[in-house]
Coordinates of C-alpha atoms and ligand atoms in Angstrom, one line a residue:
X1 CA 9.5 29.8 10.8
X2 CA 7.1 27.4 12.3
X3 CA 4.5 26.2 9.6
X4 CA 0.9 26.4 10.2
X5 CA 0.6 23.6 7.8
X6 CA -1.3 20.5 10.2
X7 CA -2.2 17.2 8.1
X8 CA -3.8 14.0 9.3
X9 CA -4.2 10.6 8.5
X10 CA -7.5 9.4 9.9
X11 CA -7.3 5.8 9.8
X12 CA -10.0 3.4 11.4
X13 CA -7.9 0.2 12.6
X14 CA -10.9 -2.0 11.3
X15 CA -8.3 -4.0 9.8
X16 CA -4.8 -4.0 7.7
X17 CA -4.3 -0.8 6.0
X18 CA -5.4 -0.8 1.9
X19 CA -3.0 0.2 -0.6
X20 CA -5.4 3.4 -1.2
X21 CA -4.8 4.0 2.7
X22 CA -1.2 3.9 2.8
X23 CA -1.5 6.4 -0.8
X24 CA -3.5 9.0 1.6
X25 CA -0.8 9.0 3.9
X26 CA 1.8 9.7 1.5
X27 CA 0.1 12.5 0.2
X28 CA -0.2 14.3 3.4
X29 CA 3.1 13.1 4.7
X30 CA 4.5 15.0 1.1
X31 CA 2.1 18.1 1.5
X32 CA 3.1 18.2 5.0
X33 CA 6.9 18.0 4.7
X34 CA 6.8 20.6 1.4
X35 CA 5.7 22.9 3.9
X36 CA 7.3 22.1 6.8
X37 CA 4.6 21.2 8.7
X38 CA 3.2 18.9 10.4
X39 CA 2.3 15.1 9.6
X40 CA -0.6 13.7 12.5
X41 CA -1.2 10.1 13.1
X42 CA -5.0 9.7 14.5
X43 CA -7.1 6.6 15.1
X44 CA -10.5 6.8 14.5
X45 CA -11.6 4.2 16.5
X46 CA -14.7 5.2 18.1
X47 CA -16.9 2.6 16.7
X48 CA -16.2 -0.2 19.0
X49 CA -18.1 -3.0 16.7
X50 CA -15.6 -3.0 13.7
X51 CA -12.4 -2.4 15.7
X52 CA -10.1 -5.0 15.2
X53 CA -7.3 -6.3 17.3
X54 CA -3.6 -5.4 16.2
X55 CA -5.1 -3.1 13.3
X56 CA -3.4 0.0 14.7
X57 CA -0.3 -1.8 15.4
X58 CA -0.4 -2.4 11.9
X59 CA -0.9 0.8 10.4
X60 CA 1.9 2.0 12.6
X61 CA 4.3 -0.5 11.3
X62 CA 3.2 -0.1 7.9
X63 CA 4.2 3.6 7.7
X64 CA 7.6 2.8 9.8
X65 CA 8.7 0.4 6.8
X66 CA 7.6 2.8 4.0
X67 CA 9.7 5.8 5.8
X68 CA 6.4 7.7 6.1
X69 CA 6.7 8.8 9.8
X70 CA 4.0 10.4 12.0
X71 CA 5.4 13.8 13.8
X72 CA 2.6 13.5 16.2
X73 CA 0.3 10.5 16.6
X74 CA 0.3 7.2 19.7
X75 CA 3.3 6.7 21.2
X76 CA 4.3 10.5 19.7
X77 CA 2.3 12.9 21.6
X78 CA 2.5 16.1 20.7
X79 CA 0.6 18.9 22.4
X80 CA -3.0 18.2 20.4
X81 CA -3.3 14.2 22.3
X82 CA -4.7 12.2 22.9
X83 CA -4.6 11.2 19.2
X84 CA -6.6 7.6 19.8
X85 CA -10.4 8.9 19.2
X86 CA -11.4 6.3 22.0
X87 CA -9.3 7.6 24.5
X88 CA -10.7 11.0 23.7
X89 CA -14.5 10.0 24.4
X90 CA -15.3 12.7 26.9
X91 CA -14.4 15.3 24.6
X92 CA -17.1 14.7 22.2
X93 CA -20.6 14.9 24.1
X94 CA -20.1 18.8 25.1
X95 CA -20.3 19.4 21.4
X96 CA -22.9 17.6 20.7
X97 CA -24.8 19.6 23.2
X98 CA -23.7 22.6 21.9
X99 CA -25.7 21.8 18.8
X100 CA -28.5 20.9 20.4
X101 CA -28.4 24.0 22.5
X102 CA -28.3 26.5 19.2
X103 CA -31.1 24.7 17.4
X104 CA -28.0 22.8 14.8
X105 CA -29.2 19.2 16.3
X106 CA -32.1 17.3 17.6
X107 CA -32.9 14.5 20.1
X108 CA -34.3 11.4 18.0
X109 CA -35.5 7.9 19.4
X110 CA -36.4 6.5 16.0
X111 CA -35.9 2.4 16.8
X112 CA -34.1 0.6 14.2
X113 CA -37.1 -1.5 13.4
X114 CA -39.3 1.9 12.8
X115 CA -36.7 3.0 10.3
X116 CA -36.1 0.1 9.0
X117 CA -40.1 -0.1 8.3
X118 CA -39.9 3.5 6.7
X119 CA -37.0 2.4 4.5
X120 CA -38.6 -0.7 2.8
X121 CA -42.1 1.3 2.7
X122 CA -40.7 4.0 0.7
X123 CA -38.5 1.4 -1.5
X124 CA -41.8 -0.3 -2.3
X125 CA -42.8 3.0 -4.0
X126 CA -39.4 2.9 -5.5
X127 CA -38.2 6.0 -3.4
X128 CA -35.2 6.1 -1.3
X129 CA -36.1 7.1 2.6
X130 CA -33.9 10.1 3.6
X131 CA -34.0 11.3 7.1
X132 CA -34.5 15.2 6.4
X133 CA -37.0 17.5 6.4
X134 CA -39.2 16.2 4.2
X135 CA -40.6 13.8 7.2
X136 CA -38.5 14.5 10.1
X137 CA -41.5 16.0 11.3
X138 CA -43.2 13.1 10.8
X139 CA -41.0 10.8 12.6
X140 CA -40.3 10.3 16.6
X141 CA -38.2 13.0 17.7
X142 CA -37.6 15.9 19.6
X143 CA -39.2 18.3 16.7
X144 CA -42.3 17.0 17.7
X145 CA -42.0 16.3 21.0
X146 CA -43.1 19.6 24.0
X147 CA -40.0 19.9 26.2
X148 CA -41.6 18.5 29.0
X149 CA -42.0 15.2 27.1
X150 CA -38.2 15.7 25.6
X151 CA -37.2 15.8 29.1
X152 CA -39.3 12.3 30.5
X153 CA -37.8 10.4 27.7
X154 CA -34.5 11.4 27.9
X155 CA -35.3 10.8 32.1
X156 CA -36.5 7.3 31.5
X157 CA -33.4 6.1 29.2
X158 CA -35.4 5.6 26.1
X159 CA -32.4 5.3 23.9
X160 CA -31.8 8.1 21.1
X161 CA -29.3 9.6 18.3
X162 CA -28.3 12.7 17.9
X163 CA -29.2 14.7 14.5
X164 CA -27.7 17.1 12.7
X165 CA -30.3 19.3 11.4
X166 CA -30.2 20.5 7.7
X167 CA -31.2 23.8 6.8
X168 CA -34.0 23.6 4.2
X169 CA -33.5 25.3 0.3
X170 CA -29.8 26.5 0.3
X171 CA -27.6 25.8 -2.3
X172 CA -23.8 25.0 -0.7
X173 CA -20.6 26.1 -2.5
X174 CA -18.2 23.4 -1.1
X175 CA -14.5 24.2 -2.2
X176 CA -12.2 21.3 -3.0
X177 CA -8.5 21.8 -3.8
X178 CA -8.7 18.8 -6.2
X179 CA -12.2 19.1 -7.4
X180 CA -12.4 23.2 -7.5
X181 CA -15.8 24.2 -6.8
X182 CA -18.7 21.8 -6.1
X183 CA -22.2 22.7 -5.0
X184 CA -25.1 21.0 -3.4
X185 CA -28.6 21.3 -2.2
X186 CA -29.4 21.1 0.8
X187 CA -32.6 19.9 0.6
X188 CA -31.2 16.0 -0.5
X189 CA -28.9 16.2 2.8
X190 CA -29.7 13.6 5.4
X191 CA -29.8 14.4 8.6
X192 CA -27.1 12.8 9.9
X193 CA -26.4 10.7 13.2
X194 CA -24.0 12.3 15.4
X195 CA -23.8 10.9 18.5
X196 CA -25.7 8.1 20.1
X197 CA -27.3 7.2 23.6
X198 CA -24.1 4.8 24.3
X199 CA -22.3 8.3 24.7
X200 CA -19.9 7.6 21.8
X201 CA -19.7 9.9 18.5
X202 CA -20.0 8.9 15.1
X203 CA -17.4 9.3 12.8
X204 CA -18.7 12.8 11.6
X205 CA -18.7 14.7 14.8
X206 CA -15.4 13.2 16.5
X207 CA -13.3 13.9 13.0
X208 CA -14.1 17.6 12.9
X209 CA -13.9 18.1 16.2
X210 CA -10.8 16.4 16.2
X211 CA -9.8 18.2 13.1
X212 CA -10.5 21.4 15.2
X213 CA -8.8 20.6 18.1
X214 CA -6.1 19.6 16.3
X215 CA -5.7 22.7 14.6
X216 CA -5.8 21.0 11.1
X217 CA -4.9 23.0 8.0
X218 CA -5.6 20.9 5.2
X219 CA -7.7 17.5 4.8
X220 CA -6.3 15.7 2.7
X221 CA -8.1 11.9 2.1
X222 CA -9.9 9.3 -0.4
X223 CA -12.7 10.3 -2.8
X224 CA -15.1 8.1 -0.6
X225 CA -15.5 10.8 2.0
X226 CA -16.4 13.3 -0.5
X227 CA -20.5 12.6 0.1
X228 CA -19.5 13.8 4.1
X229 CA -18.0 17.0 2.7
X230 CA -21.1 19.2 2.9
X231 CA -21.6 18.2 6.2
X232 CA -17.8 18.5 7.7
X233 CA -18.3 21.5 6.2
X234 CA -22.0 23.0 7.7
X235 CA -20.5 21.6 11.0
X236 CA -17.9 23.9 11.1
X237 CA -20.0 26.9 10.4
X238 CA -22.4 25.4 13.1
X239 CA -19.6 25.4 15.7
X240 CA -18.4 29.2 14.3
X241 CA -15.1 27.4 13.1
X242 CA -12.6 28.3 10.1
X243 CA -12.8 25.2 8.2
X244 CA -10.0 23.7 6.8
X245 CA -9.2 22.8 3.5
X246 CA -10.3 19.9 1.5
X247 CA -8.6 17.8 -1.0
X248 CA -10.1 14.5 -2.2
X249 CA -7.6 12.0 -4.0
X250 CA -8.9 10.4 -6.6
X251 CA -9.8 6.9 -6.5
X252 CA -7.4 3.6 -7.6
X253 CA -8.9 1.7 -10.3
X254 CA -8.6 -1.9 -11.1
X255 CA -6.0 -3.0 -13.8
X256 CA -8.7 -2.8 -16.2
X257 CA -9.5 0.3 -15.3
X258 CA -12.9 -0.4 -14.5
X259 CA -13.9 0.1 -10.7
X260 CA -12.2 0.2 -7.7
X261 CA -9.8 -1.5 -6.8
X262 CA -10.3 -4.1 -4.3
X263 CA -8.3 -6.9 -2.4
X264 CA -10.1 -9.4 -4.6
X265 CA -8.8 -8.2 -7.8
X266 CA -5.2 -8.6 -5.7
X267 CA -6.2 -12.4 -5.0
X268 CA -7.2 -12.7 -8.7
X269 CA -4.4 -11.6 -10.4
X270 CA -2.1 -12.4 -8.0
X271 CA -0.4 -9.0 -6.6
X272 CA -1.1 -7.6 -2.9
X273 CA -3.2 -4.9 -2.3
X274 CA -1.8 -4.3 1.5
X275 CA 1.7 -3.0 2.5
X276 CA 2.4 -6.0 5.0
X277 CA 0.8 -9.4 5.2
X278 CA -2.4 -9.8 6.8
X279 CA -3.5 -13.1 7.6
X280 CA -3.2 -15.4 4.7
X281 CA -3.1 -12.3 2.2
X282 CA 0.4 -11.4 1.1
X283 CA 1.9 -8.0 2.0
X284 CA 4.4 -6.0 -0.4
X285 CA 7.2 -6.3 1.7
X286 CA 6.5 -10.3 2.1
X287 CA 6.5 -10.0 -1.9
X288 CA 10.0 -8.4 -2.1
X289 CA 9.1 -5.4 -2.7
X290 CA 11.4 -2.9 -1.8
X291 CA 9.4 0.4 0.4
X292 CA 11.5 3.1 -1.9
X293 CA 9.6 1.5 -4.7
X294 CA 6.1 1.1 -3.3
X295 CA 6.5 4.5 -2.0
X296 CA 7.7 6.0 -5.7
X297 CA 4.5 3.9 -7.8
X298 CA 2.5 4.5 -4.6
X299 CA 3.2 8.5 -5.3
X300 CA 1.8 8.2 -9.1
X301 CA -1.1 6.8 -8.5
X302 CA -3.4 9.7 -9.1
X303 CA -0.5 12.3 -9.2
X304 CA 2.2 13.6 -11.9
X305 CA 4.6 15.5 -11.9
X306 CA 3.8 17.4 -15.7
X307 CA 7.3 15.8 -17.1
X308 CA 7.8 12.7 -18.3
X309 CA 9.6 11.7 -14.9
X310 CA 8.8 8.5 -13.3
X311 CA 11.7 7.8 -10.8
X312 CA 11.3 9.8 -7.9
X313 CA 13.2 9.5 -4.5
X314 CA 11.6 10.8 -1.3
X315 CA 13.1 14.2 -1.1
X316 CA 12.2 14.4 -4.9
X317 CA 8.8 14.2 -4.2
X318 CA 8.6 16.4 -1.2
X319 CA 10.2 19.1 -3.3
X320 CA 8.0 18.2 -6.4
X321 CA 4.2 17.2 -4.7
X322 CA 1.7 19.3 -5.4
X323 CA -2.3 19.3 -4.8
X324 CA -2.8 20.5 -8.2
X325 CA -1.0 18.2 -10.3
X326 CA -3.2 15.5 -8.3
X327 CA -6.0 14.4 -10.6
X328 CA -10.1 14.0 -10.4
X329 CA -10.7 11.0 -12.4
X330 CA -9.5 7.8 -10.7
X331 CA -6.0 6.4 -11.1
X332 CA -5.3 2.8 -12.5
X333 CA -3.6 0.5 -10.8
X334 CA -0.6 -1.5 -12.8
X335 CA 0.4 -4.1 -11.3
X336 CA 3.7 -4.9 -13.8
X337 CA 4.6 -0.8 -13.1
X338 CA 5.0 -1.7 -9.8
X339 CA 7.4 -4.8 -10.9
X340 CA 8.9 -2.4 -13.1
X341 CA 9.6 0.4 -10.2
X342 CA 11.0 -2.3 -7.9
X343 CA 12.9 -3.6 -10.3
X344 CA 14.7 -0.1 -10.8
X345 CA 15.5 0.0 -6.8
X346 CA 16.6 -3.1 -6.7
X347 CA 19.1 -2.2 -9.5
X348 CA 19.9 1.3 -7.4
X349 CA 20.7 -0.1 -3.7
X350 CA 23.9 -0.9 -3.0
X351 CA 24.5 -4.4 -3.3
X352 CA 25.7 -4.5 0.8
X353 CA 22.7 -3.8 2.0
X354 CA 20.0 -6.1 0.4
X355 CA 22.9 -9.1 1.9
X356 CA 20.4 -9.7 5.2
X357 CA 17.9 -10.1 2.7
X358 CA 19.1 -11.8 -0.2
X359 CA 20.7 -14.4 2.9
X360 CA 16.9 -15.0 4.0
X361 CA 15.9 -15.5 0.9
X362 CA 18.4 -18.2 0.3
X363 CA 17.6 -20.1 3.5
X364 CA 13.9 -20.3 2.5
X365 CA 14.6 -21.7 -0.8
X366 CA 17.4 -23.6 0.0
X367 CA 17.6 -24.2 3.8
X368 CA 20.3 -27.0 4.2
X369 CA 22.6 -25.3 1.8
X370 CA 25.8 -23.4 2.8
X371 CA 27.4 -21.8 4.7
X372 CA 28.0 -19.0 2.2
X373 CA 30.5 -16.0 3.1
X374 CA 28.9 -12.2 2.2
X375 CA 31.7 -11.6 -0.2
X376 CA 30.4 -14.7 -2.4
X377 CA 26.7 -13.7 -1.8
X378 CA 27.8 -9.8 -2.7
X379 CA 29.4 -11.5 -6.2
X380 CA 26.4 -13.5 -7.0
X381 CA 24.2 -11.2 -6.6
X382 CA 26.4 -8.7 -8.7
X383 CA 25.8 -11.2 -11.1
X384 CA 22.7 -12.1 -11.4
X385 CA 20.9 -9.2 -10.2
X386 CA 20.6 -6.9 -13.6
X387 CA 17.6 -9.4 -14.7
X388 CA 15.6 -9.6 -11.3
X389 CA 12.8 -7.5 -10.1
X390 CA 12.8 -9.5 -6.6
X391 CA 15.6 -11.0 -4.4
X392 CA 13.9 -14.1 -4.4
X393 CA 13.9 -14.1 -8.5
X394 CA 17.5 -13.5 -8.2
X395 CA 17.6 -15.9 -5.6
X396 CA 15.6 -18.7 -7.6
X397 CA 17.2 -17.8 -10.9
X398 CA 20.7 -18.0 -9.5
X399 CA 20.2 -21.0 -7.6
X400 CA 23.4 -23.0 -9.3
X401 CA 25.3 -20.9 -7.7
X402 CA 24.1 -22.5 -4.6
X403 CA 23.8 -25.9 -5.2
X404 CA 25.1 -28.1 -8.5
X405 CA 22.0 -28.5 -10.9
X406 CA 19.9 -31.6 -9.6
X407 CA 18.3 -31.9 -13.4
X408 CA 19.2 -30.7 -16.1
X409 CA 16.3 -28.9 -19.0
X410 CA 15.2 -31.3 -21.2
X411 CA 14.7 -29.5 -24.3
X412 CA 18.4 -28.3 -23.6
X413 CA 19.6 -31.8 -23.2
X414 CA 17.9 -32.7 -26.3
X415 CA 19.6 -30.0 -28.4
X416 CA 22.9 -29.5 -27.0
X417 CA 24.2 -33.3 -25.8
X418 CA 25.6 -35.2 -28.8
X419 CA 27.3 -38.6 -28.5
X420 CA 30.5 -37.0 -28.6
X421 CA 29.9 -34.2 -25.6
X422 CA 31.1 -35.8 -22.9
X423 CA 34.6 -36.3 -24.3
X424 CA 34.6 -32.8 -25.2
X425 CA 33.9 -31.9 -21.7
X426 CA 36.2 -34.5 -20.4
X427 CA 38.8 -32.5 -22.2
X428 CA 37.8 -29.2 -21.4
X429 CA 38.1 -30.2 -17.6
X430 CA 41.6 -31.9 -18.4
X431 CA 42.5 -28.4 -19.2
X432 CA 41.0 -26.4 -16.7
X433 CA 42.3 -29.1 -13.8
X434 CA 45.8 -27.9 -14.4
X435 CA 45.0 -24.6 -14.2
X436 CA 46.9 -23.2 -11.4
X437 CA 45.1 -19.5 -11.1
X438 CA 41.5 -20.4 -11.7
X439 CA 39.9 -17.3 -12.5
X440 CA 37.4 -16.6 -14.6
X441 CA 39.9 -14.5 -17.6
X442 CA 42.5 -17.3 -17.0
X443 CA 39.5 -20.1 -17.4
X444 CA 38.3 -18.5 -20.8
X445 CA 41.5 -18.6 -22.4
X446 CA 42.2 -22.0 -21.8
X447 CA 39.3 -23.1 -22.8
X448 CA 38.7 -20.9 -25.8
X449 CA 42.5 -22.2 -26.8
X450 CA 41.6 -25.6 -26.4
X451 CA 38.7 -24.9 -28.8
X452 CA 40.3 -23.5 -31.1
X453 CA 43.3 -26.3 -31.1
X454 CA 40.5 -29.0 -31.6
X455 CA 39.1 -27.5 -34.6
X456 CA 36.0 -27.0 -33.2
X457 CA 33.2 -24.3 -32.8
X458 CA 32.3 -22.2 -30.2
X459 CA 28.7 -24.0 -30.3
X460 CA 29.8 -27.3 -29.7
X461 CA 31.3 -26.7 -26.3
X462 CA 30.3 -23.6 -24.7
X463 CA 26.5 -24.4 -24.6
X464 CA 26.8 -27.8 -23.4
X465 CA 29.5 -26.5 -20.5
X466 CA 26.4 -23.8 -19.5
X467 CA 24.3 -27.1 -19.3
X468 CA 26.2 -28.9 -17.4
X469 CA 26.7 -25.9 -14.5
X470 CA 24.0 -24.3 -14.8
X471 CA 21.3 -27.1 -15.4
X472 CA 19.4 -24.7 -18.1
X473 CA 20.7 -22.2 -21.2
X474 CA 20.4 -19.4 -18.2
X475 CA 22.6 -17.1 -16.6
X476 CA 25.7 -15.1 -17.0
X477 CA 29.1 -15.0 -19.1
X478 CA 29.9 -19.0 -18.2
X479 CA 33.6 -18.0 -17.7
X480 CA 32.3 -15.8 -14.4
X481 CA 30.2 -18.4 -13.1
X482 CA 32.9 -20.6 -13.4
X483 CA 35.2 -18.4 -11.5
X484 CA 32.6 -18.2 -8.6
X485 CA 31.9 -21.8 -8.4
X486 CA 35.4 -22.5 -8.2
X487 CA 38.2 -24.9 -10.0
X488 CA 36.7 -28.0 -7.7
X489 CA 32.9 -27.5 -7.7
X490 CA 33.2 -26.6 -11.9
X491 CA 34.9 -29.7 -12.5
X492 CA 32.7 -31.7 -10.3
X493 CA 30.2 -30.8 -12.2
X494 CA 31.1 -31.8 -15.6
X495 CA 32.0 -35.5 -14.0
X496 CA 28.3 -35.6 -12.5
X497 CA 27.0 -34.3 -16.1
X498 CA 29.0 -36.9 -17.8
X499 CA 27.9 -39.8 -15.2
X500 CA 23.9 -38.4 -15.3
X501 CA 24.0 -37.8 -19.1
X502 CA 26.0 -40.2 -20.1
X503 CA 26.9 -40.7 -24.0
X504 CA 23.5 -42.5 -25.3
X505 CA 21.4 -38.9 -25.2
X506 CA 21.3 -36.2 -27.8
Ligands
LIG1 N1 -11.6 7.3 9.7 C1 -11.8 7.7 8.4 C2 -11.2 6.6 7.5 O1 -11.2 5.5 8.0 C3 -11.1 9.0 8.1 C4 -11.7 9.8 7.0 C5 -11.1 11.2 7.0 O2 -9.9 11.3 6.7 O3 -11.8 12.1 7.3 O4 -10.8 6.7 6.4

């Protein structure tokens, strides 16, 4: 059965898409799939002043790498196109007219500077100006004005708006799916611009028009639109249109808590606020992060499931989404969760295919070193991956395995090398130079013989032979690096320790 269920994501390509942004389209994207429906890409980009160049583009590949695909949208049509609001500009005026024609609008050729004057004369009084109809019959426009006179102005181009006009002492009941019941008075409305002499719409008249047209079921979008709900809402009753639903996700909070989040508190504390870089701000998938995980913390930001449930995949949150489980008060943003959460999926893919990746990684850090097969990167990284929450940590942390320590930690040095060490170590790669299997079981046993033979403890070896590979106390059972690095590189090693080190330290 074909679903009636129609959801949008309005986006305005004014530049890269916000972390609350790409949350919005989640949502609908789940709601949307739950019910089988129908997930719409639209650009709002009628306001031509804060468009910028390669926004959409953005936004488009920013919901291709989280796996949250548009069903209809640019470069999708679907029957409801053109789904670019500025390629859908002669759509818009008609309606406007229509509002003027049953009394819902008016004609008004206030000039900036006149309301501008208004504004700072009522802030002087400590009032706030509002456009409504306390002075709109005060003020230069067509309420005033005979038709005749309506008619000369509009004939001699002065330039004008077009107003919604409030209806005077009614108390609204506004329905919100989040939010429940909400109600306002009409009467602190402002008569809102609609559309403007340049022939273009404001954002209010082409979005529920668009919403209309577009046969949307539910709008689902950020707390910051909430103030525009009463008016969305008279404007459908205007036009004689079934609303839609509302839902209003909460806001995301900085770390503390405290306000919203915004790309400063990113820069600050040092975690991105956007999906993909933008400029010189880092993206999450520039960070490492992995979309599975952006897309699961993304999902509990301002929604739970009711259990104690964290890990979600895709399909488990399509099945398990719901509007009501999303709550009113704002949702805090943690950055280490999200650490935490790509940590996880880094643990869950298969090791094959973060290769490409974990390869580019290595280049960066280490461009001249190499070339490495995928069966040794696949056994590195099987090694070191357990403690990473990135493929560049794992990359950075397991960087011996690349290329023999260049240093070697001080503070290790100063503990672990005694006088005697590097005869100890000369010995242990006597004994694994003969070795004619050099695997990692076969290295361990020799050694731990030799040990044993010498009369000497575990701790007086094994610690300094992690030094002298590894270049730090870090890493793995020794015996498996060992086997990795090989019977040559190993024992290279320990000579170069021996030379670097020397017998005077400790
Ligand atoms: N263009 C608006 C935005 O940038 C859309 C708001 C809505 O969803 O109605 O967020």
């Amino acid at each position: 059965m074909e679903s009636n269920v129609r959801v949008r994501f309005a986006p305005s390509p004014t530049g890269p898409l916000h972390i609350g942004g790409v949350r919005t389209a989640l949502f609908n994207y789940l709601f949307a799939k739950q019910h089988g429906g129908t997930f719409i890409l639209r650009v709002e980009d009628t306001d031509q002043n804060r468009f910028v160049e390669g926004a959409e583009a953005y936004i488009i590949e920013a919901l291709d790498w989280l796996g949250i695909p548009y069903d209809e949208g640019p470069e999708r049509p679907g029957t409801k196109g053109p789904y670019r609001q500025s390629e859908r500009r002669d759509i818009y005026r008609a309606y406007a007219e229509k509002l003027l024609a049953t009394g819902w609008a008016y004609y008004a050729f206030d000039t900036p500077e006149s309301l501008e004057h208004h504004r700072k004369e009522h802030e002087s009084k400590g009032k706030t100006f509002i456009y409504n109809w306390h002075n709109r019959e005060k003020l230069d426009n067509a309420l005033t004005l005979s038709s005749e006179a309506l008619q000369s102005r509009l004939a001699q181009g002065d330039p004008y708006v077009i107003r919604f006009k409030w209806p005077v002492d009614q108390v609204l009941v506004l329905e919100d799916l989040i939010r429940g019941s909400i109600r306002i008075d009409t009467n602190l409305l402002d008569d809102k611009v609609l559309f403007k002499s340049d022939g273009m719409p404001t954002y209010h008249l082409a979005n529920i028009v668009d919403d209309h047209l577009m046969a949307i079921s539910h709008v689902i979008r950020g707390e910051e639109w909430l103030p525009s709900l009463a008016l969305h809402v008279q404007l459908y009753k205007a036009f004689g249109w079934e609303p839609p639903q509302f839902a209003h996700l909460p806001l995301i909070l900085k770390p503390t808590g405290k306000g919203k989040l915004s790309k400063r508190d990113g820069e600050k504390l040092g975690f991105p606020v956007f999906p993909l870089s933008w400029k010189e701000s880092q993206g999450y998938r520039e960070a490492g992060f992995l979309p599975e995980a952006v897309l699961n913390f993304l999902a509990m930001l301002g929604w739970n499931p009711g259990t104690e449930q964290e890990l979600f995949s895709k399909e488990e949150l399509i099945a398990q989404f719901s509007l009501e489980r999303v709550q009113k008060s704002g949702a805090r943003f943690d950055p280490e969760k999200n650490k935490w959460f790509n940590h996880h999926y880094l643990q869950a893919r298969p090791l094959e295919s973060l290769l490409p990746e974990f390869r580019q990684e290595l280049s960066r850090l280490l461009p001249d070193a190499g070339p490495f097969e995928d069966a040794y990167l696949h056994r590195v990284l099987g090694l070191i991956r357990e403690r990473a929450s990135f493929l560049w940590e794992a990359c950075e942390a397991g960087r011996y395995f690349f290329e023999a320590p260049a240093t070697y930690d001080e503070k290790a040095v100063k503990k672990q090398w005694k006088p005697e060490t590097p005869d100890r170590l000369q010995a242990v790669a006597e004994v694994l130079s003969v070795l004619d299997e050099f695997s990692g079981e076969r290295a361990e046993a020799a050694v731990k013989e030799w040990i044993a033979a010498s009369g000497l403890g575990f701790g007086q070896v094994m610690p300094p032979l992690r030094l002298v590979l590894v270049g730090a106390m870090q890493g793995p059972h020794i015996f498996d690096i060992m086997e990795l690095l090989g019977k040559g590189e190993t024992l290279s090693r320990i000579e170069r320790a021996i030379a670097v080190l020397g017998t005077t330290q400790g």
